[in-house]
Coordinates of N, CA and C in Angstrom, one line a residue:
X1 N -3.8 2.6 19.4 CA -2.4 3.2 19.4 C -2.4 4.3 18.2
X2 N -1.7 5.3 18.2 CA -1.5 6.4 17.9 C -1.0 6.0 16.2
X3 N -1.1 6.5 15.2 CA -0.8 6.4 13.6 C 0.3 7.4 13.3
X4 N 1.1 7.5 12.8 CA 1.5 8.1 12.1 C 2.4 7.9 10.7
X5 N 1.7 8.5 9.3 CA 2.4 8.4 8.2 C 3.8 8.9 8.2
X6 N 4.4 8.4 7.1 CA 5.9 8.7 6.8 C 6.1 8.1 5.2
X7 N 6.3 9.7 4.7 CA 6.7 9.6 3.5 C 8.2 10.2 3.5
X8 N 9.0 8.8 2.6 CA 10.6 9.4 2.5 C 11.1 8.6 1.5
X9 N 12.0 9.0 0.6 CA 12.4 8.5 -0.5 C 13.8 8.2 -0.1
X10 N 14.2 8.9 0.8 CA 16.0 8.6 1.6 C 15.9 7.5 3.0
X11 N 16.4 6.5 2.6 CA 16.3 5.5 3.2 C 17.1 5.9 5.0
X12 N 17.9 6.7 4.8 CA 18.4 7.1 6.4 C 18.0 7.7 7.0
X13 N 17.2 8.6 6.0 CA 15.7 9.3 6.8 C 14.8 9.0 7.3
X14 N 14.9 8.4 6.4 CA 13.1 7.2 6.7 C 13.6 6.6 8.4
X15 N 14.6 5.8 8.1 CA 15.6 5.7 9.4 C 15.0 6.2 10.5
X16 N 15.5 7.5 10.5 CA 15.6 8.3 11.8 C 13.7 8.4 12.1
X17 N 13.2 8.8 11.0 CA 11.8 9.2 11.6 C 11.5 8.1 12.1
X18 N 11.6 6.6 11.6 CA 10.9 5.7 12.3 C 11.5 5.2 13.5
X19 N 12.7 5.5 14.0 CA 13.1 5.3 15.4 C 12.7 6.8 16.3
X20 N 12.5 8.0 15.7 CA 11.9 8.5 16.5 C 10.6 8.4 17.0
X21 N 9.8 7.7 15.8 CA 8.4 7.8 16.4 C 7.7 5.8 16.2
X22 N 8.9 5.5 17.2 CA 9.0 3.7 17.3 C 7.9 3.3 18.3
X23 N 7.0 4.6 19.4 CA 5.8 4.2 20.1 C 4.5 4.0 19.4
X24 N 4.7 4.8 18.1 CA 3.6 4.9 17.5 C 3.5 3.3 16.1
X25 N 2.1 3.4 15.6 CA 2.1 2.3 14.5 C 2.2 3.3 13.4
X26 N 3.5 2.6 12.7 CA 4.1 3.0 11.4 C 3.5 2.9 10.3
X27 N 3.0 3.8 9.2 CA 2.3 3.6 8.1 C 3.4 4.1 7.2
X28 N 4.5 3.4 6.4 CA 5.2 3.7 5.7 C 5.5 3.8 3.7
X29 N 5.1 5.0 3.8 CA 5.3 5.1 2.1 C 6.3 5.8 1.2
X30 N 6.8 5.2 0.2 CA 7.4 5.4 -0.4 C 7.8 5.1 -2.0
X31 N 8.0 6.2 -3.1 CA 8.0 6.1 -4.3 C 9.1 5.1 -5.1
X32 N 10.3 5.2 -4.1 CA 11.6 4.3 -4.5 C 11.3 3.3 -4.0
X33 N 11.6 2.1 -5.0 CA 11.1 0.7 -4.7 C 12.3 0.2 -3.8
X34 N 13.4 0.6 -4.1 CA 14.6 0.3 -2.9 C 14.1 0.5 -1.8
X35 N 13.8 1.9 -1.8 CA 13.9 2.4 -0.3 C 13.0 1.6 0.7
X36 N 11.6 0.8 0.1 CA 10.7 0.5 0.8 C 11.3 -0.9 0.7
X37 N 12.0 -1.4 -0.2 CA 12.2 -2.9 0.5 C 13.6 -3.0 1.7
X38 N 13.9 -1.9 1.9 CA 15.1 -1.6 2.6 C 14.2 -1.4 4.2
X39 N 13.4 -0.5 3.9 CA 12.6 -0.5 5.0 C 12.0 -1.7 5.7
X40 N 11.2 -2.1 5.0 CA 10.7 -3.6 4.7 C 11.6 -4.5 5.6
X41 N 13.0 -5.0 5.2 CA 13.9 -5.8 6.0 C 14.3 -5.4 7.3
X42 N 14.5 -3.9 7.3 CA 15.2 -3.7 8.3 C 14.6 -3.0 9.8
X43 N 13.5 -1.9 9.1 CA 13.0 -1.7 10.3 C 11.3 -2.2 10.5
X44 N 10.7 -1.7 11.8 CA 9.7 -2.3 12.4 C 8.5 -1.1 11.9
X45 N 7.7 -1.7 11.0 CA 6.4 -1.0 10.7 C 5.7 -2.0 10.8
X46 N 4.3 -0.9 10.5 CA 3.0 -1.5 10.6 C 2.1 -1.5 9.3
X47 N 2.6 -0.9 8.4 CA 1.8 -1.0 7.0 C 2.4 -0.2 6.0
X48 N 2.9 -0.7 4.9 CA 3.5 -0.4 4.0 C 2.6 0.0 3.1
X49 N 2.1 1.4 2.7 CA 1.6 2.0 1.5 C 2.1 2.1 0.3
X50 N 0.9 1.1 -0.5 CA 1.8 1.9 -1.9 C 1.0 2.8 -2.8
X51 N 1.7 4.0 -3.2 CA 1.8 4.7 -4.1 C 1.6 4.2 -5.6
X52 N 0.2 5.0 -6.4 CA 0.3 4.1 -7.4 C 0.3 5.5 -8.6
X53 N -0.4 6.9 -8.0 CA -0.1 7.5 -9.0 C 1.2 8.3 -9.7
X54 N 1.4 8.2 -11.0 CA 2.4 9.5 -11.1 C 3.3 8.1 -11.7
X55 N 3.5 6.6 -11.4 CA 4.1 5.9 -12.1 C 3.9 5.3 -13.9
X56 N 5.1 5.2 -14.5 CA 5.4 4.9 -15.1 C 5.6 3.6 -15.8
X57 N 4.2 2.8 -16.6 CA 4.5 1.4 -17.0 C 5.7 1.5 -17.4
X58 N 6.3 -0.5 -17.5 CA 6.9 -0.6 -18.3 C 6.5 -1.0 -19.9
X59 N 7.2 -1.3 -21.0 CA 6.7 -1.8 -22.2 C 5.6 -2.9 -22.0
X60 N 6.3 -3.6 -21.2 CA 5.3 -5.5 -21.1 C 4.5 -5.6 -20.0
X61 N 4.7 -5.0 -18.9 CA 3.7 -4.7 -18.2 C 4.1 -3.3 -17.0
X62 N 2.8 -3.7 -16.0 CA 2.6 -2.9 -15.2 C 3.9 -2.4 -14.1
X63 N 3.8 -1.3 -13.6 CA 4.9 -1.0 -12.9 C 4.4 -0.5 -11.2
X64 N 3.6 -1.9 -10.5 CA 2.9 -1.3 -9.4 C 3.4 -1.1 -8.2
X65 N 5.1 -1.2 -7.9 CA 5.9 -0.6 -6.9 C 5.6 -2.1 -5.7
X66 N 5.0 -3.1 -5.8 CA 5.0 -4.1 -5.5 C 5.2 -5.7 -6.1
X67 N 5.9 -6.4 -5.7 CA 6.4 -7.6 -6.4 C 7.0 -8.3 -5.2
X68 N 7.2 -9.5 -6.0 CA 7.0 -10.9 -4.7 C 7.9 -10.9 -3.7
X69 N 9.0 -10.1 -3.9 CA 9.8 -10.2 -3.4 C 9.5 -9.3 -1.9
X70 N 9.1 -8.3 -2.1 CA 8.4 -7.2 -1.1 C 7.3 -7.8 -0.4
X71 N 6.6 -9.2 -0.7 CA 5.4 -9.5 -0.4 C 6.0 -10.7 0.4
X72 N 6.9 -11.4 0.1 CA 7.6 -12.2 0.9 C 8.4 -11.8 2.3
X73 N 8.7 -10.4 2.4 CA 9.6 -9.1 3.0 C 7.9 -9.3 4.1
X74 N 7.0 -8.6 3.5 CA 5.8 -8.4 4.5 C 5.2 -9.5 5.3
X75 N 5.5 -10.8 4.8 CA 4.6 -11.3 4.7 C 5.7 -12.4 6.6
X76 N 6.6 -12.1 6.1 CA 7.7 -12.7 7.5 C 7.9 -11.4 8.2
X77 N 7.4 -10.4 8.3 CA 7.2 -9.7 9.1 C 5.9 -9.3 9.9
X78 N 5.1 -10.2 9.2 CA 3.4 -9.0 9.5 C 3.1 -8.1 9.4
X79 N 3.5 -8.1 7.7 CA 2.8 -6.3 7.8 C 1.4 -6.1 6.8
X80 N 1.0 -5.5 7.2 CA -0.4 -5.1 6.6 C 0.0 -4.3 5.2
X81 N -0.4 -4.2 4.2 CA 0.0 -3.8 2.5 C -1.7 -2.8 3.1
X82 N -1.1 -1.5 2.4 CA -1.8 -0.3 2.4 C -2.6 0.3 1.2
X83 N -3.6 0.5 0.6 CA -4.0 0.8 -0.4 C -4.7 2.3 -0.6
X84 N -3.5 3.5 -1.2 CA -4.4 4.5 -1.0 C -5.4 5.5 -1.9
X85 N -6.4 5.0 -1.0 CA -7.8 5.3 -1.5 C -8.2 6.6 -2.3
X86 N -7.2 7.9 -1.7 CA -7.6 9.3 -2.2 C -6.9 9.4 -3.4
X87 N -5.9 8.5 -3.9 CA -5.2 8.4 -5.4 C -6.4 7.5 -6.3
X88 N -7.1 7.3 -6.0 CA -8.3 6.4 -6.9 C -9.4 7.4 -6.8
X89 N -9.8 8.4 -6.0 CA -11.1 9.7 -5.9 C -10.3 10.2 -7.1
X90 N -9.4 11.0 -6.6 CA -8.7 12.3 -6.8 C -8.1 12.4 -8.9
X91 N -7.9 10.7 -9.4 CA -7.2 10.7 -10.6 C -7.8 10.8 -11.4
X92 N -7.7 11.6 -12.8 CA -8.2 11.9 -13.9 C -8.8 10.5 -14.3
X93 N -9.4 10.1 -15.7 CA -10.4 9.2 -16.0 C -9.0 7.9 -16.4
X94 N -8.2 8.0 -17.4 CA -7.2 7.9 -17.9 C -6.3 7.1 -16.7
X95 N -5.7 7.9 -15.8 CA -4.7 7.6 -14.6 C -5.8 6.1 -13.9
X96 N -6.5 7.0 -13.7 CA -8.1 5.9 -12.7 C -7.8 5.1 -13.0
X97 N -7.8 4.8 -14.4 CA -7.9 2.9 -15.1 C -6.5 2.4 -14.7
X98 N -5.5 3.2 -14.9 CA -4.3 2.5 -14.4 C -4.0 2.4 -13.1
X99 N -4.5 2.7 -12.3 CA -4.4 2.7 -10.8 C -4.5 1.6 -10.5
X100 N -5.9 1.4 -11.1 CA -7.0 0.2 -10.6 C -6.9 -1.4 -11.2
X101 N -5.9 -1.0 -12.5 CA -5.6 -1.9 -12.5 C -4.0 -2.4 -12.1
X102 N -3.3 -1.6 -11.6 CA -1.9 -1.6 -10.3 C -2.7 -2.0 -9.8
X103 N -3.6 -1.9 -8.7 CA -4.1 -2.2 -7.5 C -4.3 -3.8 -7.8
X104 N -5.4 -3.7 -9.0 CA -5.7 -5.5 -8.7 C -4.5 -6.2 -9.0
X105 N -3.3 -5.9 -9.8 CA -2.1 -6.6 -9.5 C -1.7 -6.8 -8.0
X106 N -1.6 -6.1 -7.1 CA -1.3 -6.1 -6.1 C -1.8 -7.1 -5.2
X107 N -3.3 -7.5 -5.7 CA -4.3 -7.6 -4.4 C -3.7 -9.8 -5.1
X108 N -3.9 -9.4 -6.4 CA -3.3 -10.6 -6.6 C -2.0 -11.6 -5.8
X109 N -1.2 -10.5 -5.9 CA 0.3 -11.1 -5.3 C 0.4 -11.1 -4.0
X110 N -0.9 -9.9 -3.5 CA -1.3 -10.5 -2.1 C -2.0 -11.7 -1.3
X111 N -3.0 -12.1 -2.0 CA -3.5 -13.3 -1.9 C -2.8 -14.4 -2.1
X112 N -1.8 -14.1 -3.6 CA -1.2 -15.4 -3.1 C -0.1 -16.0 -1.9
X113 N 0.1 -14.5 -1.1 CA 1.1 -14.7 -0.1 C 0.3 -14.7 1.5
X114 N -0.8 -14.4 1.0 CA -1.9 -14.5 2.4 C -1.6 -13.3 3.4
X115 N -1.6 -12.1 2.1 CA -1.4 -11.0 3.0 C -2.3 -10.4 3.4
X116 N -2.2 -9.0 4.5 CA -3.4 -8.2 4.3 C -3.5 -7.5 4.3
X117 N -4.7 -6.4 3.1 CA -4.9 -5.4 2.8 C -5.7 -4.1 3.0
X118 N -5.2 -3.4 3.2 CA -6.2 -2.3 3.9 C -6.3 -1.0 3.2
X119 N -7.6 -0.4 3.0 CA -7.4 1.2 2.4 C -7.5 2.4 3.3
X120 N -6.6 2.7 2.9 CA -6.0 4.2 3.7 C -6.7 5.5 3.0
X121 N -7.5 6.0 3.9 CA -7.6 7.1 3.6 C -7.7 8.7 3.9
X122 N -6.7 9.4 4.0 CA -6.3 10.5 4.3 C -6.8 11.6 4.3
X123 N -7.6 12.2 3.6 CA -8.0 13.6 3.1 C -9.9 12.9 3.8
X124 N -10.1 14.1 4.3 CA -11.8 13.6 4.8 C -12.7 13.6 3.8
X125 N -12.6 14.8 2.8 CA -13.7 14.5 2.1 C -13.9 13.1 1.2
X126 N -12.7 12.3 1.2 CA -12.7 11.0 0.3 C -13.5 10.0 1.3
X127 N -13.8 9.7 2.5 CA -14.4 9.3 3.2 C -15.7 8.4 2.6
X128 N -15.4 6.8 2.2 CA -16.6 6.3 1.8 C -16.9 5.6 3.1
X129 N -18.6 4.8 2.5 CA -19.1 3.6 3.7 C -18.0 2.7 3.3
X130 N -18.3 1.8 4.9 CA -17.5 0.3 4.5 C -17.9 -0.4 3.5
X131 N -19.5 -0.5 3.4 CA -20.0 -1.3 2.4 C -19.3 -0.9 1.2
X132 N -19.3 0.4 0.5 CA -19.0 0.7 -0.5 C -16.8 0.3 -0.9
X133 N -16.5 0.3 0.2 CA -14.9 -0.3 0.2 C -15.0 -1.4 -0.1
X134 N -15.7 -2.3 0.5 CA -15.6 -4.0 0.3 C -16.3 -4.0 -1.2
X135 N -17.1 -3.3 -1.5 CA -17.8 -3.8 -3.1 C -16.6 -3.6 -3.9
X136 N -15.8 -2.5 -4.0 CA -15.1 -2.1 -4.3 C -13.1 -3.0 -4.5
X137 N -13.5 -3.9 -3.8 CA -12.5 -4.5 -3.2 C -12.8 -5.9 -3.8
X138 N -13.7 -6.4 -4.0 CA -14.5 -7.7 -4.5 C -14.5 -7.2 -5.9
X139 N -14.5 -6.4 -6.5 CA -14.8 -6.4 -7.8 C -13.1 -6.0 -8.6
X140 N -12.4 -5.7 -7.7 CA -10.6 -5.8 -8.3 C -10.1 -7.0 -7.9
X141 N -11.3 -7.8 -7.4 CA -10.5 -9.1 -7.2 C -10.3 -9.5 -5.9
X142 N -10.4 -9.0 -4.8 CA -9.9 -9.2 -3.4 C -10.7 -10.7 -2.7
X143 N -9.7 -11.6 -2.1 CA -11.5 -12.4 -2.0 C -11.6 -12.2 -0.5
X144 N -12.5 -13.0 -0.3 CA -13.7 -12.5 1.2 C -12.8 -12.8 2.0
X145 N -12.3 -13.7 2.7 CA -11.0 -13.4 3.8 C -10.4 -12.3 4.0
X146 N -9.8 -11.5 2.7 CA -9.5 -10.5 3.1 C -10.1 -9.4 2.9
X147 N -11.6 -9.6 2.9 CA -12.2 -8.4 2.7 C -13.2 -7.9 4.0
X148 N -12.5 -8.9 5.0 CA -13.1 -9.2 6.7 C -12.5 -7.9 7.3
X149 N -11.2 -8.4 7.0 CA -10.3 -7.2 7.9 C -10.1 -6.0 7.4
X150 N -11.1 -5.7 6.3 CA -11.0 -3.7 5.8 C -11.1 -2.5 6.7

């Protein structure tokens, strides 16, 4: 089946694109954490991306646009949690470390909800082997169940 991304920060937007293009599988991303758990409850996707560059810790911890509550949201819906790959090529040395360690938060609060994880990758030249995804994926922590379905 046919893919198409959707990036939207306006939740009635987001709306409309995803009832227009309701034959295709939904890969849905977005910077507002509302907007995606609004998404999340109400309409029908297939993988919710998250966005890790360009965010802002907080003082005590990390600020990775995912939390349990969104994980509980996917997790009674079936949705696949999206990891994207060309924000981990593409980041300065500095940002990298903070990505990667958002991400292994992520992978964490995904495991404990028995979710599943996939990396998305957009732009061709980012194009790794699988081997090199799954190493990659085992060393932020991911364990081998879900490192089947990459």
């Amino acid at each position: 089946m046919e893919q198409i991304l959707i990036r939207e920060d306006n939740f009635d937007r987001a709306r409309k694109l995803i009832k227009e293009n309701s034959e295709k599988d939904i890969i849905f991303s977005s910077d507002d954490e509302e907007t995606a758990r609004k998404v999340l409850e109400k309409e029908n996707i297939k993988m919710l991306l998250l966005n890790q560059a360009g965010r802002k810790d907080f003082q005590k911890q990390r600020n990775s646009g995912f939390n349990h509550v969104l994980a509980k949201l996917a997790k009674k819906k079936n949705i696949i949690i999206g990891i994207n790959f060309d924000e981990i090529i593409e980041a300065e040395e500095k940002e990298k470390l903070k990505i990667l360690a958002r991400i292994k938060q992520n992978i964490k609060i995904c495991n404990k909800n028995k979710l599943k994880m996939k990396f998305i990758i957009q732009n061709p030249k980012n194009k790794r082997n699988i081997l090199g995804l799954k190493s990659l994926a085992l060393i932020l922590g991911m364990p081998t169940d879900m490192i089947k379905d990459l």
